[in-house]
Short mmCIF file of C-alpha atoms in Angstrom, two decimals:
data_model
loop_
_atom_site.label_atom_id
_atom_site.label_comp_id
_atom_site.label_asym_id
_atom_site.label_seq_id
_atom_site.Cartn_x
_atom_site.Cartn_y
_atom_site.Cartn_z
CA MET A 144 0.00 0.00 0.00
CA LEU A 145 1.44 3.33 -1.08
CA LEU A 146 0.64 6.48 0.89
CA LYS A 147 0.42 9.84 -0.80
CA LEU A 148 1.79 12.78 1.17
CA SER A 149 1.20 16.34 0.22
CA PRO A 150 4.31 18.34 -0.75
CA ALA A 151 3.64 20.70 2.18
CA LEU A 152 3.67 17.79 4.65
CA VAL A 153 6.88 16.39 3.15
CA LEU A 154 8.52 19.82 3.47
CA LEU A 155 7.31 20.19 7.06
CA LEU A 156 8.68 16.77 8.02
CA ALA A 157 12.02 17.50 6.36
CA LEU A 158 12.39 20.86 8.11
CA ASN A 159 11.39 19.38 11.47
CA GLY A 160 14.08 16.69 11.15
CA THR A 161 16.70 19.34 10.38
CA ALA A 162 15.67 21.39 13.41
CA VAL A 163 15.85 18.36 15.68
CA ALA A 164 19.30 17.38 14.38
CA ASP A 165 20.52 20.97 14.71
CA SER A 166 19.24 21.34 18.27
CA ALA A 167 20.74 17.98 19.25
CA HIS A 168 24.11 19.11 17.90
CA HIS A 169 23.98 22.41 19.78
CA GLY A 170 22.72 20.65 22.90
CA ALA A 171 25.81 18.43 22.91
CA SER A 172 28.08 21.47 22.66
CA ALA A 173 26.27 23.20 25.50
CA GLY A 174 26.44 20.01 27.58
CA THR A 175 30.17 19.71 26.99
CA ALA A 176 30.70 23.33 27.95
CA LYS A 177 28.58 22.85 31.07
CA LEU A 178 30.70 19.84 32.10
CA ALA A 179 33.93 21.79 31.60
CA GLY A 180 32.51 24.65 33.67
CA ALA A 181 31.47 22.25 36.44
CA GLU A 182 34.98 20.77 36.51
CA ALA A 183 36.47 24.24 36.96
CA ASN A 184 34.23 24.77 40.01
CA LEU A 185 35.45 21.66 41.84
CA PRO A 186 37.43 22.48 45.00
CA LEU A 187 41.16 21.78 45.03
CA ILE A 188 42.15 19.36 47.78
CA ASP A 189 45.59 19.06 49.38
CA GLY A 190 47.10 15.62 49.02
CA GLU A 191 50.24 13.54 48.82
CA VAL A 192 50.80 11.03 46.02
CA LYS A 193 51.46 7.62 47.51
CA LYS A 194 51.44 5.59 44.29
CA VAL A 195 51.23 6.22 40.55
CA ASP A 196 49.88 3.22 38.62
CA LYS A 197 50.10 3.93 34.91
CA ASP A 198 49.02 0.40 33.97
CA THR A 199 45.59 0.84 35.56
CA GLY A 200 45.30 4.64 35.18
CA LYS A 201 45.06 5.20 38.93
CA LEU A 202 46.59 7.33 41.67
CA THR A 203 46.75 6.52 45.37
CA ILE A 204 46.48 9.80 47.28
CA LYS A 205 46.57 10.64 50.98
CA HIS A 206 44.18 13.59 51.04
CA GLY A 207 42.31 16.07 53.17
CA PRO A 208 38.51 16.24 53.26
CA ILE A 209 36.84 16.28 49.84
CA THR A 210 33.89 18.56 50.50
CA ASN A 211 32.05 18.09 47.20
CA LEU A 212 31.99 14.32 47.80
CA GLY A 213 31.29 14.48 51.55
CA MET A 214 34.46 12.48 52.19
CA PRO A 215 36.73 12.79 55.24
CA ALA A 216 40.53 12.80 55.06
CA MET A 217 41.98 9.37 54.18
CA THR A 218 44.25 7.53 51.77
CA MET A 219 42.54 6.00 48.76
CA VAL A 220 42.84 5.04 45.11
CA PHE A 221 41.35 7.25 42.39
CA ARG A 222 40.98 6.76 38.67
CA VAL A 223 42.20 9.69 36.54
CA ASN A 224 40.03 11.25 33.84
CA ASP A 225 43.09 11.80 31.62
CA PRO A 226 46.06 9.39 31.61
CA ALA A 227 48.36 12.37 30.91
CA LEU A 228 47.81 13.41 34.54
CA LEU A 229 49.87 10.40 35.61
CA ASP A 230 52.93 11.89 33.91
CA LYS A 231 52.64 15.08 35.99
CA VAL A 232 53.15 13.42 39.38
CA LYS A 233 55.39 10.92 41.16
CA ASN A 234 55.36 9.13 44.51
CA GLY A 235 55.83 11.57 47.39
CA ASP A 236 54.65 14.68 45.49
CA ASN A 237 52.52 17.17 47.41
CA ILE A 238 49.66 18.14 45.15
CA ARG A 239 46.32 19.92 44.95
CA PHE A 240 43.71 17.99 43.04
CA ALA A 241 40.04 18.09 42.09
CA ALA A 242 37.99 14.91 42.29
CA ASP A 243 34.47 14.01 41.32
CA LYS A 244 32.31 10.94 40.84
CA VAL A 245 32.22 9.96 37.16
CA SER A 246 29.91 7.08 36.23
CA GLY A 247 29.96 6.03 39.88
CA VAL A 248 33.77 5.98 40.12
CA LEU A 249 35.85 8.46 42.15
CA THR A 250 38.00 10.23 39.59
CA VAL A 251 40.78 12.82 39.69
CA MET A 252 39.74 15.53 37.25
CA ARG A 253 42.70 17.89 37.65
CA VAL A 254 46.05 17.91 39.46
CA GLU A 255 48.70 20.55 40.09
CA PRO A 256 51.75 20.93 42.34
CA ALA A 257 50.83 22.04 45.88
CA GLY A 258 52.71 25.34 45.47
CA ALA A 259 50.99 26.28 42.19
CA ALA A 260 49.38 29.72 42.14
CA GLY A 261 45.80 30.46 41.18
CA GLY A 262 43.90 27.63 42.87
CA ASN A 263 40.20 27.50 43.51
CA PRO A 264 38.91 29.87 46.23
CA GLN A 265 36.44 27.20 47.41
CA ALA A 266 39.33 25.07 48.59
CA GLU A 267 40.92 27.75 50.74
#
């Protein structure tokens, strides 16, 4: 059975599909920007690197309280969001880092030397 559609309806359907695709594309960009902005607002936490495990992409850090996660001071293992972060630190380094929960896993989002200028005012 063949359906006949009016040219106006075909045009309307085509334009609607373009608008949906365009808004989905822009929505992804806005979502990515929102995530980057949220990462910048994470507090920087004082810590000491206890172990760098490049094979698993993880850092063991002795850290102060992580306020955004409601976590007290302790030593624990974190995944890193970018493996390049593992090249910035070594065992025994004093650092400031930002952590968040990503897909249910505690993850280091950013790391810098403890003496680096320009930290996050929320952490001070």
